[in-house]
Each structure stands twice: as C-alpha cells, then as structure tokens.
Short mmCIF file of C-alpha atoms in Angstrom, two decimals:
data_model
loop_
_atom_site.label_atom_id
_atom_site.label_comp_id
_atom_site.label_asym_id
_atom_site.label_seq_id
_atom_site.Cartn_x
_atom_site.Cartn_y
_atom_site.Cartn_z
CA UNK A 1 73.01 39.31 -14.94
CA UNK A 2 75.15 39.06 -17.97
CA UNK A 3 77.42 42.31 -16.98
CA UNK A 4 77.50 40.94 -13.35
CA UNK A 5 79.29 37.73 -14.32
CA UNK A 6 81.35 39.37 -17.07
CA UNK A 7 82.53 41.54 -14.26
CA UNK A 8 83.02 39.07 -11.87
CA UNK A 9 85.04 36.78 -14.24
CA UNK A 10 87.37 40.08 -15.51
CA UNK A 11 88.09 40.40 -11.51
CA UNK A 12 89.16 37.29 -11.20
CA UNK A 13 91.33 37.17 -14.23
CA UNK A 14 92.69 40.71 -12.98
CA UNK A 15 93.32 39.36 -9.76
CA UNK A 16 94.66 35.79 -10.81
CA UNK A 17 97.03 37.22 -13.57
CA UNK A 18 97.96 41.00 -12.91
CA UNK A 19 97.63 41.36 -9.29
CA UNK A 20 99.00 38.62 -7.81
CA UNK A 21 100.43 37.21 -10.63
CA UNK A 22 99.80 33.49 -9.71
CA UNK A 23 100.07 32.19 -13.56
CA UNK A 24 101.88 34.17 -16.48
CA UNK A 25 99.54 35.81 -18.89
CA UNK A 26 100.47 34.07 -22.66
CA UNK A 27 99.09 34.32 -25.72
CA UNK A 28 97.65 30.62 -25.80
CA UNK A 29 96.43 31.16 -22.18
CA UNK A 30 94.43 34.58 -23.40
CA UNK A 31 93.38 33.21 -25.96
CA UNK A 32 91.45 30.62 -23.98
CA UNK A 33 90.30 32.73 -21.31
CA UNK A 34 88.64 34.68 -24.10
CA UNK A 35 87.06 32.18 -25.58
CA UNK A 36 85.71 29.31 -22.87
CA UNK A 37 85.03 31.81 -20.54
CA UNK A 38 82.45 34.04 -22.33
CA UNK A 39 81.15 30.86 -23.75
CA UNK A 40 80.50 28.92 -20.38
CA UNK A 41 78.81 32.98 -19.10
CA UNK A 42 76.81 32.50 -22.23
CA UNK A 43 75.79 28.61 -21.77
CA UNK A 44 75.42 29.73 -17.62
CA UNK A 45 72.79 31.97 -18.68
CA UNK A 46 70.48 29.97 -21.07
CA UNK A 47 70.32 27.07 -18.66
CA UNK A 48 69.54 29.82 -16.24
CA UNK A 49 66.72 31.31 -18.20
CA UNK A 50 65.27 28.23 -19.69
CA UNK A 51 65.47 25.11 -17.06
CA UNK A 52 64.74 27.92 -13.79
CA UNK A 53 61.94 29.92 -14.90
CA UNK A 54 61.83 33.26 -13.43
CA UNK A 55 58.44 36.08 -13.82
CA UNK A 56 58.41 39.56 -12.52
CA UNK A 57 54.25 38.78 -12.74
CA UNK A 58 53.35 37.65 -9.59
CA UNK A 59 50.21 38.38 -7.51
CA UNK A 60 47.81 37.65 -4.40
CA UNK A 61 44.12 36.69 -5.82
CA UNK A 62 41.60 37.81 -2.91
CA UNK A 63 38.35 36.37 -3.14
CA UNK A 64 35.52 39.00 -3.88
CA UNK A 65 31.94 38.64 -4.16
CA UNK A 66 30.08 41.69 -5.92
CA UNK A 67 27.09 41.64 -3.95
CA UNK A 68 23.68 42.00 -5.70
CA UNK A 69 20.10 42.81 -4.68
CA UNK A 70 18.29 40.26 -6.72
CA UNK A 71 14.15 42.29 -6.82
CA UNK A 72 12.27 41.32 -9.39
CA UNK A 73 10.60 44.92 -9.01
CA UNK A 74 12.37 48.25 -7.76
CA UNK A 75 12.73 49.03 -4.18
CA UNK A 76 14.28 51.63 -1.94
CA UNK A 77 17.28 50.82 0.07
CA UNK A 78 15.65 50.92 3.91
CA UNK A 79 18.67 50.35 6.13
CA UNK A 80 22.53 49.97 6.03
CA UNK A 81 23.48 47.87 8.75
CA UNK A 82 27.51 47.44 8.15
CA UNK A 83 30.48 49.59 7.67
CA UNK A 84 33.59 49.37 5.84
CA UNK A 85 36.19 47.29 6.73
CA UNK A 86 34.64 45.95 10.12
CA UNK A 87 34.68 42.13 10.14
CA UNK A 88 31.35 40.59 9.21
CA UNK A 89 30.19 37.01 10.16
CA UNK A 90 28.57 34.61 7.51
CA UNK A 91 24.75 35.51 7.48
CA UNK A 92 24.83 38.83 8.94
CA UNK A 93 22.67 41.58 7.62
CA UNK A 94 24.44 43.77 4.92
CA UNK A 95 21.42 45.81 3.70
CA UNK A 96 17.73 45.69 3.92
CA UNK A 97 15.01 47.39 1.03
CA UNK A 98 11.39 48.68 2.08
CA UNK A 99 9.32 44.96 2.37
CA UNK A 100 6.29 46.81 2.56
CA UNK A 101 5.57 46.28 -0.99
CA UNK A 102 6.87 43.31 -1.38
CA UNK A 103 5.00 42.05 1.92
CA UNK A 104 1.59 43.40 0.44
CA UNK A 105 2.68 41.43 -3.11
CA UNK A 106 3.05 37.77 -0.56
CA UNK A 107 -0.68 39.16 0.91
CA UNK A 108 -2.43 39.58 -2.28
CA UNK A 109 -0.70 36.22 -3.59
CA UNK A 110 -2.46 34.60 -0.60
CA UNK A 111 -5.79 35.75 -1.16
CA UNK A 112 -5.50 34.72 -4.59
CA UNK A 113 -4.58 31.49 -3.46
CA UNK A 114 -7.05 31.00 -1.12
CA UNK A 115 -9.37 32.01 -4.53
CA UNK A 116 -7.85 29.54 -6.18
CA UNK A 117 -8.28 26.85 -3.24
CA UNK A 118 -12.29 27.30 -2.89
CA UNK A 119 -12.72 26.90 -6.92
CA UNK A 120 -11.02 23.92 -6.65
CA UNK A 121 -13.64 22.88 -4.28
CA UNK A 122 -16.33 23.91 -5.90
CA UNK A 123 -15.21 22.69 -9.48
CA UNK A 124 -15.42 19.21 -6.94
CA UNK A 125 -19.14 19.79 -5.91
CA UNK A 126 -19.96 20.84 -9.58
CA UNK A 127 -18.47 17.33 -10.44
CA UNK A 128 -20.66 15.59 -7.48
CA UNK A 129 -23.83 17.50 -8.74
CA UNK A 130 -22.85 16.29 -12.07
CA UNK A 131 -22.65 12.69 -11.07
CA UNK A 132 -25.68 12.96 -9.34
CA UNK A 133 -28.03 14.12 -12.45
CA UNK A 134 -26.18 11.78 -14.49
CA UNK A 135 -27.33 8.33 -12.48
CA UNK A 136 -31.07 10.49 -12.45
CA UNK A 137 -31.11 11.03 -16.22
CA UNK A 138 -30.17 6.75 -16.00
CA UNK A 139 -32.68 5.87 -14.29
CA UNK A 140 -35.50 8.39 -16.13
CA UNK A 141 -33.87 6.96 -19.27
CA UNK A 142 -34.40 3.21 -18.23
CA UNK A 143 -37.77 3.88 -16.68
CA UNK A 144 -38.57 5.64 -20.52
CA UNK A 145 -37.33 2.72 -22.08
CA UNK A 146 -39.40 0.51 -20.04
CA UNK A 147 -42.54 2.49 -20.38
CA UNK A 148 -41.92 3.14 -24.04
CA UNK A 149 -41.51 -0.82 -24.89
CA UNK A 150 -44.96 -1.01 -22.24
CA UNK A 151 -47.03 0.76 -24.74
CA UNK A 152 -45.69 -0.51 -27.91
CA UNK A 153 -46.93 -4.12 -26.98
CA UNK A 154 -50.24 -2.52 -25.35
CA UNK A 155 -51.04 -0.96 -28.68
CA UNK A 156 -50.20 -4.07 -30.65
CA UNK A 157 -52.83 -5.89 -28.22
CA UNK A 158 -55.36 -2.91 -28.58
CA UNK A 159 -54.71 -2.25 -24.73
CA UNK A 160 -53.15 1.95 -25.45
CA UNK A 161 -53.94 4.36 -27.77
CA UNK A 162 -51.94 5.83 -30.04
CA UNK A 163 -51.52 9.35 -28.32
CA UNK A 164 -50.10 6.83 -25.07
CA UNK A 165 -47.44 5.67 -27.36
CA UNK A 166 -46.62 8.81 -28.85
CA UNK A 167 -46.51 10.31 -25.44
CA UNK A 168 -44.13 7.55 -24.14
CA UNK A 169 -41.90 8.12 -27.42
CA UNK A 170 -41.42 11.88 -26.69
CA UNK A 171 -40.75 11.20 -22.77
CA UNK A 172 -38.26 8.52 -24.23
CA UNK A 173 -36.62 10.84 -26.52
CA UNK A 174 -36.52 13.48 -23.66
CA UNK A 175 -34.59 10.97 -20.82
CA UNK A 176 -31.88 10.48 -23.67
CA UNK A 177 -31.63 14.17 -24.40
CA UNK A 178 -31.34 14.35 -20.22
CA UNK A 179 -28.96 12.01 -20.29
CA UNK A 180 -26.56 13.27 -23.22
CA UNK A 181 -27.32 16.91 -20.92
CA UNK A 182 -25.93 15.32 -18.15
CA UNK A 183 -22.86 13.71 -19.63
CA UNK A 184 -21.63 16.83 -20.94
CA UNK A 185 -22.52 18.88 -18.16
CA UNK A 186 -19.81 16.22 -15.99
CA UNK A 187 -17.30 16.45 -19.18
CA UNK A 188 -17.60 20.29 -18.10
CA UNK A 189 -17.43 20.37 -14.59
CA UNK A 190 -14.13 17.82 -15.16
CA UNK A 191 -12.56 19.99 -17.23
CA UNK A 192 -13.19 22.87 -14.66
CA UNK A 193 -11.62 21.05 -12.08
CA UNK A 194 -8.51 20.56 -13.88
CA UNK A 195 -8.53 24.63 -15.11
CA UNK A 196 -8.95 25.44 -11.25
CA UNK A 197 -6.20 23.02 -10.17
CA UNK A 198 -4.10 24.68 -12.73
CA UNK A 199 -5.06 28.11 -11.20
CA UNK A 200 -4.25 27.00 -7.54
CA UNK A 201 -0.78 25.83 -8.82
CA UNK A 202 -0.57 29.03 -10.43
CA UNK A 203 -0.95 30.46 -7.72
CA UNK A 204 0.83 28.62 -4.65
CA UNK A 205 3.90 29.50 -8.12
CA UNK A 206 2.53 33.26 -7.58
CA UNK A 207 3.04 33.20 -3.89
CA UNK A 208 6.33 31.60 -3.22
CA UNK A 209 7.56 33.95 -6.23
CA UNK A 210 6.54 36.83 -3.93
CA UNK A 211 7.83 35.16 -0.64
CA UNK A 212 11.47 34.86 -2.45
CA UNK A 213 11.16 38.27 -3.74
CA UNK A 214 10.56 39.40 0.31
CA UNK A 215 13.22 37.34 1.65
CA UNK A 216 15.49 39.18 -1.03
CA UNK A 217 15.17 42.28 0.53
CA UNK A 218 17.04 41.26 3.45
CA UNK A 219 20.77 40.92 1.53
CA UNK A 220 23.57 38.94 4.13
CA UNK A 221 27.01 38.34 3.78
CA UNK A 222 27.89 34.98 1.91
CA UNK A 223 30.69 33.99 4.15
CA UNK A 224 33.55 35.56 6.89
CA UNK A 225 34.76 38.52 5.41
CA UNK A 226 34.38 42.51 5.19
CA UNK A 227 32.95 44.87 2.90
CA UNK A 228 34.40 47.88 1.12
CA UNK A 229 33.89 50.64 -0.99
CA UNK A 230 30.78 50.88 0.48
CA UNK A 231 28.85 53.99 -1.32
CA UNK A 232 25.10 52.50 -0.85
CA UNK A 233 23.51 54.89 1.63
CA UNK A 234 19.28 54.57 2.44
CA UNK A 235 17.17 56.39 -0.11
CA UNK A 236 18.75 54.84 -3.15
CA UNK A 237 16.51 53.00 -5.64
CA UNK A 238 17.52 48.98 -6.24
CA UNK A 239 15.52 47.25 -9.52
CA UNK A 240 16.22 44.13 -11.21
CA UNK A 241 18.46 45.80 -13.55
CA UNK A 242 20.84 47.29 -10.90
CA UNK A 243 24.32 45.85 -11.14
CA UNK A 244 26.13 44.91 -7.71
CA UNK A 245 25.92 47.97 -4.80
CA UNK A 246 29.43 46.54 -3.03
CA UNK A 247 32.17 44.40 -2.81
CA UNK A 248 32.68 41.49 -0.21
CA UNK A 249 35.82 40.52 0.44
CA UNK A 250 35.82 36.75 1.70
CA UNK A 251 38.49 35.79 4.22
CA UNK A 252 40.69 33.36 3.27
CA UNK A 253 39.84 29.68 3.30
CA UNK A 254 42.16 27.60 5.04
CA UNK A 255 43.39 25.65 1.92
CA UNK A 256 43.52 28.55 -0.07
CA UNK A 257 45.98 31.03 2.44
CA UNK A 258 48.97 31.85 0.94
CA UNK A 259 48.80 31.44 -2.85
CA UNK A 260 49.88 32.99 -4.79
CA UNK A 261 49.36 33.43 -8.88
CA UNK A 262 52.50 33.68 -11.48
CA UNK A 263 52.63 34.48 -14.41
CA UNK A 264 55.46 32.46 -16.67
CA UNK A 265 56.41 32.73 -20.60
CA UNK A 266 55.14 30.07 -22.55
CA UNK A 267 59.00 28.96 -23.64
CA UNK A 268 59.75 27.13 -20.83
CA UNK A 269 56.32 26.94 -18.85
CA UNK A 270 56.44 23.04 -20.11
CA UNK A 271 59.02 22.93 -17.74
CA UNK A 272 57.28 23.45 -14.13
CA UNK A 273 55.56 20.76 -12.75
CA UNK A 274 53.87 20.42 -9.17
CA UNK A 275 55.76 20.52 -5.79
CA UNK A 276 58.50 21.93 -7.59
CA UNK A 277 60.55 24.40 -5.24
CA UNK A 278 59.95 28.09 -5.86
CA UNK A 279 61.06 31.77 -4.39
CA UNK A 280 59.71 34.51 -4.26
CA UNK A 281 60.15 38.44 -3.77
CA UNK A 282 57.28 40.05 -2.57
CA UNK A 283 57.43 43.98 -2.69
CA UNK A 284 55.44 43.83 0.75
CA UNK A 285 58.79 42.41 1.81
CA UNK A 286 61.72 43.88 0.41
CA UNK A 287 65.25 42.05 0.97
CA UNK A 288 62.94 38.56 2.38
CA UNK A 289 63.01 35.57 -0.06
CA UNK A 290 59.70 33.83 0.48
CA UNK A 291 59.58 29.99 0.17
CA UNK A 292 57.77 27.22 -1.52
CA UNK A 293 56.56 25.32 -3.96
CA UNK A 294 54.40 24.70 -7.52
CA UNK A 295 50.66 24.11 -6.23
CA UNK A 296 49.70 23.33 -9.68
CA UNK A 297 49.46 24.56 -13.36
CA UNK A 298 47.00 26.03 -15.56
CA UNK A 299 47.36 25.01 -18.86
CA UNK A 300 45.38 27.23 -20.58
CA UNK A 301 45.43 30.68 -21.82
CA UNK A 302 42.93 33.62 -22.98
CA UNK A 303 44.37 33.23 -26.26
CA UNK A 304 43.27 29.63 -26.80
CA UNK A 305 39.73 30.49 -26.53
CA UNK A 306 37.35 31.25 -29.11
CA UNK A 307 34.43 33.19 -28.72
CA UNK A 308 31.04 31.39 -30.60
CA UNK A 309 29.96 33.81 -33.86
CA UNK A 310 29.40 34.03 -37.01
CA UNK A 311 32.52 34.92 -38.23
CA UNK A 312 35.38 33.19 -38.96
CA UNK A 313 38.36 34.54 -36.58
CA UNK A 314 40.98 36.38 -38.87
CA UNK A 315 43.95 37.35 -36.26
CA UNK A 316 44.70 34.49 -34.90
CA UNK A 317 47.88 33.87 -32.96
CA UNK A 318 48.81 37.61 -33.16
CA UNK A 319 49.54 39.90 -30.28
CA UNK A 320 51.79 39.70 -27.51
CA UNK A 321 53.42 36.39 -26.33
CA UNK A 322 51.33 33.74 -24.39
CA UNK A 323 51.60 34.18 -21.17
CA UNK A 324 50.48 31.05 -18.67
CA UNK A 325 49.45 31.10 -14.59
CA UNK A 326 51.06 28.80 -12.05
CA UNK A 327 49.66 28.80 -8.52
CA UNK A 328 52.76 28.35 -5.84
CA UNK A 329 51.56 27.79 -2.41
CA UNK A 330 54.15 29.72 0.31
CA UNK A 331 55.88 27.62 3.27
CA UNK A 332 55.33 29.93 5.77
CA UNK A 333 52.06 31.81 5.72
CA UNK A 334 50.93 32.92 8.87
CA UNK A 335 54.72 34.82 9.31
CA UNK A 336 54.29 36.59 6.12
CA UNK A 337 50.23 37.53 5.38
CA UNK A 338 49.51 39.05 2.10
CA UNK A 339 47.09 41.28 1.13
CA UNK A 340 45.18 40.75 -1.53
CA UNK A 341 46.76 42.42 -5.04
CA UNK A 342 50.48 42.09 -3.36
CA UNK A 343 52.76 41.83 -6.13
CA UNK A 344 56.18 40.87 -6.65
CA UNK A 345 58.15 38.04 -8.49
CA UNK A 346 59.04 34.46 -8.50
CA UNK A 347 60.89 31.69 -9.45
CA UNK A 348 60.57 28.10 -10.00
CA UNK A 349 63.78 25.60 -10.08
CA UNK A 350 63.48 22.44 -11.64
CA UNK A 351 65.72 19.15 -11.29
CA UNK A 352 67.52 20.05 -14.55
CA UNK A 353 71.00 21.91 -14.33
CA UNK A 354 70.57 23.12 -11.07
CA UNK A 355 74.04 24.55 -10.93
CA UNK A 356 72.32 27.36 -13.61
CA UNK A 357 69.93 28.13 -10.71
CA UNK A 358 72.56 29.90 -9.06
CA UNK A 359 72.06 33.15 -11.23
CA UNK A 360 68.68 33.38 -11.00
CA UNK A 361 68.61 32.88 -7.16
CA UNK A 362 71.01 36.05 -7.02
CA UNK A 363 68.83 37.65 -9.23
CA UNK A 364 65.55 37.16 -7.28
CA UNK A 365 67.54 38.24 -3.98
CA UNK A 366 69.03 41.47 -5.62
CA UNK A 367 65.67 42.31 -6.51
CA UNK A 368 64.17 41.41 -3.43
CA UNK A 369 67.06 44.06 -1.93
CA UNK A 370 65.90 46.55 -4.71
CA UNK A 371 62.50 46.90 -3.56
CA UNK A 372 63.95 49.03 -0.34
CA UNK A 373 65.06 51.48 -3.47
CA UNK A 374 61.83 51.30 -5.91
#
C-alpha cells in the first residue's frame, strides 16, 4: 500500500510540475513536497492500520457433531442406513448394532426384577408371621405370669406344691424366652424387608441400565444435516472405548447463517465494537466485496488460559502475538452461501479517521481481484 501511494503521489507531482507544468518547480516548493507529502503517506497509513483493522484470517465455522455409539459393552455394527452427503432429517436412523445381546441383558434384568419383587413380598409375610408369634408369645407370657403369681399365693396358703410352682416358674421363664424369640425374629424379618427393597431398586437400576444400553444401539441424527466421511461399514466392532465412527454436519440455524469468524491482532482489537461496519473478501468470491457488520467480540484468547497442575508455568507470555476472534454477521446471505472452512479476509471500520479507511478499502478490493490470480 505504501509503494501504491508513493507512486500515485510521484504521478501527480510529475504530472502537476513536468508535464503540464501548471506551477514552477523551486527549491522551497521541493522542498515541501518532499517533506509533507511522505509524512501525510506515512500518517495515511498508521491511521489506516490502527483505527480500520484489517485480517487476512477469516473463516466459515460449520457446526459438526462427531457422532458416538455410547455401549456400555461391545457390539457389532448391524446396519448402515445413510450415505454420504444425502440430506438427513432430525431423528432419522444413522446406524443400528446387533440388540440381540443387549435385548437378552433387558430380559435377564426383568427376571431378576421380578426376583427381586416376590422377596419383597415375602420379606412382608415373614414380617406378618412375625407379628403374629409376637402377640402369641404376649399372651403365653401374660397367661405365665398369671399362672406363676396363681401358685405362689396357693403355696403360701398350702393350696400347691412345690413341684406346681416350680413348674409354673419354668413355663414363666419359657413365655419370656418366646417372647424375646419372637422380637428378634420381627427385628429380622424388618431388616429383610429393607435388604429386599434395596435389591428390587437394584434392580428396576439394573433394568433401565440395560433398556438405555438397547435404545443406544439404534444411533439417529441430532438435528437437519448430512453425514460425511462415512467409513463405518456392518461387521465392525463398537465398545465403550470406541471414539466417534462419523461426522454430522448440522445445517445451519437460522440465527447462525452467515457468520463468519476473524481473526484480528491484539494492537488494535480494543478498537472493534458491535454493529460496526465490516468487508470482506471471500476466496469463494474473487473480485465481490461482501458486506456487514461486527456480531460481537470474544475477548479472550488461548493464551490467557492456564491449565490446573502442579507446576508453576515458566513461559509465560512467549510465542507468537495474541491473536483475538470477532464474529461479523454478512448482509446478504442467502446471495452468497458459504461453505463451511471458506476462507478469506476482512475488515472492520470504525468511527475514528474514516478518511484512513480509504486505503484499506482498496486494499481489501485489490485482494478480492487477486484471488482470480492465486
């Protein structure tokens, strides 16, 4: 930019002063027009640089989903129901693995449950039977007491004999062993009514486990989009650590068409704000100027982030320059669709000196032009 202005303001010197000699050429006027000139080129091209930032880093983010079989055990791929490229519809089928295994895990989950279920029930009758020798070891109890306190005042009248009472003791001391039996034996059935209700839970956890792992053999598409790069075939072996089999490419929400990511230096990336007018020069459109403005700014970098350790970081704030993203949504998107990965540059003009904007919209535009060349 520097040598296009130097040459345009030596033509117009030439052309002012030699060739059609509209002012004489003196010493005092040479010596100005080598000194203001260059300097205004010179204070032309900071403003340029610093108040209209300009980024040959420019490109279109596509939304991708690596899809991923989530089995908690290995399976075999059973089906491949889409092909590359083809448009695919939110919820349709991608891929299916073999359920059989996975639909004789949900069976044998049942059963267990159903296990688990009837010793639940009869943990409950255990508890009933329980209840029901309790109140009978009360009442034998009571009906010991009463025939034990019967013979103690029949033998202090002379009306029993000692082998009575001693006989009424021991059947005493038996109705309150009875009874202590039967207390535990409840605390025990209790407590296995709690273990089997812990069981059933365990289980109804077992089977819905294996229901989700069944359901996750059928893998569908997330949202509207395609797939590609598709290399899973039937046959191949899926587990739970098997990374993601393809890539989904998610059609473009609404809000989101037509944005596009650029990259700025961080001298003057203080300088762009929001709704801020921008160009751009896509290379998927050489010698076309696309339109519009600053969606909004990131203001943070890779750089500024620190990774959690042990150690204490010793290379800080080395490397290349920080480097920040501003998103820039395009006027005009449905004209001018973008693949995803298109990349080109772009510009951003603030309110400040906006005569110095002049060299960096004929820069953009050459460019533009230059991508018919390269």
């Amino acid at each position: 930019m520097s040598w296009i202005l130097s040459g345009l303001y030596c033509g117009t010197i030439w052309l002012i002063f030699a060739k059609l000699k509209l002012i004489r050429l003196s010493l005092p006027v040479a010596i100005v027009l080598a000194s203001v000139g260059p300097g205004l080129i010179i204070a032309l091209l900071f403003c340029a640089q610093y108040f209209h930032p300009y980024t040959k880093q420019s490109i279109v983010i596509a939304q991708i989903d690596p899809i991923t079989a989530q089995l908690s055990v290995s399976g075999r791929v059973n089906e491949v129901r889409v092909a590359p490229n083809e448009p695919i519809q939110k919820g349709d089928v991608l891929f299916t693995v073999d359920p059989v295994p996975y639909q004789n895990a949900v069976n044998l989950a049942k059963a267990g449950l159903e296990q688990a279920k009837q010793n639940v029930e009869l943990s409950k009758s255990t508890v009933e039977l329980s209840n029901a020798t309790l109140d009978r070891a009360k009442a034998d109890l009571t009906y010991a007491t009463n025939d034990r306190d019967r013979y103690q005042k029949l033998r202090e009248s002379g009306g029993a004999s000692q082998d009575e009472l001693e006989r009424a003791e021991t059947q005493f001391q038996q109705a309150g062993a009875a009874l202590n039996q039967a207390e535990q034996s409840l605390k025990q059935a209790s407590i296995s009514v709690g273990v089997a209700q812990a069981k059933q839970t365990q289980a109804e956890t077992t089977l819905d486990n294996a229901e989700y792992d069944l359901q996750q053999t059928t893998v569908r598409a997330p949202a509207n989009g395609y797939v590609t790069n598709l290399q899973l075939h039937p046959g191949m072996l899926l587990g739970p650590t098997t990374g993601p089999v393809m890539s989904f490419i998610r059609d473009t929400d609404e809000h989101k068409r037509g944005v596009i990511v650029a990259v700025f230096d961080e001298k003057n990336f203080l300088r762009i704000k929001p709704e801020q007018y921008a160009e751009l020069a896509m290379d998927a459109y050489p010698g076309e100027i696309l339109t519009g403005q600053v969606l909004d700014v990131i203001s943070v970098s890779g750089t500024g982030q620190l990774v959690a350790s042990g150690a204490i970081p010793t290379d800080l704030a080395s490397g290349k320059p920080t480097q920040f993203a501003v998103r820039i949504q395009l006027d005009e998107v449905d004209s001018h669709p973008l693949p995803g990965g298109a990349q080109g540059q772009a510009a951003v003009y603030t309110g400040d000196v906006q005569i110095a904007g002049i060299p960096v919209m004929f820069l953009i535009r050459a460019n533009s032009w230059m991508n018919y060349l390269f």
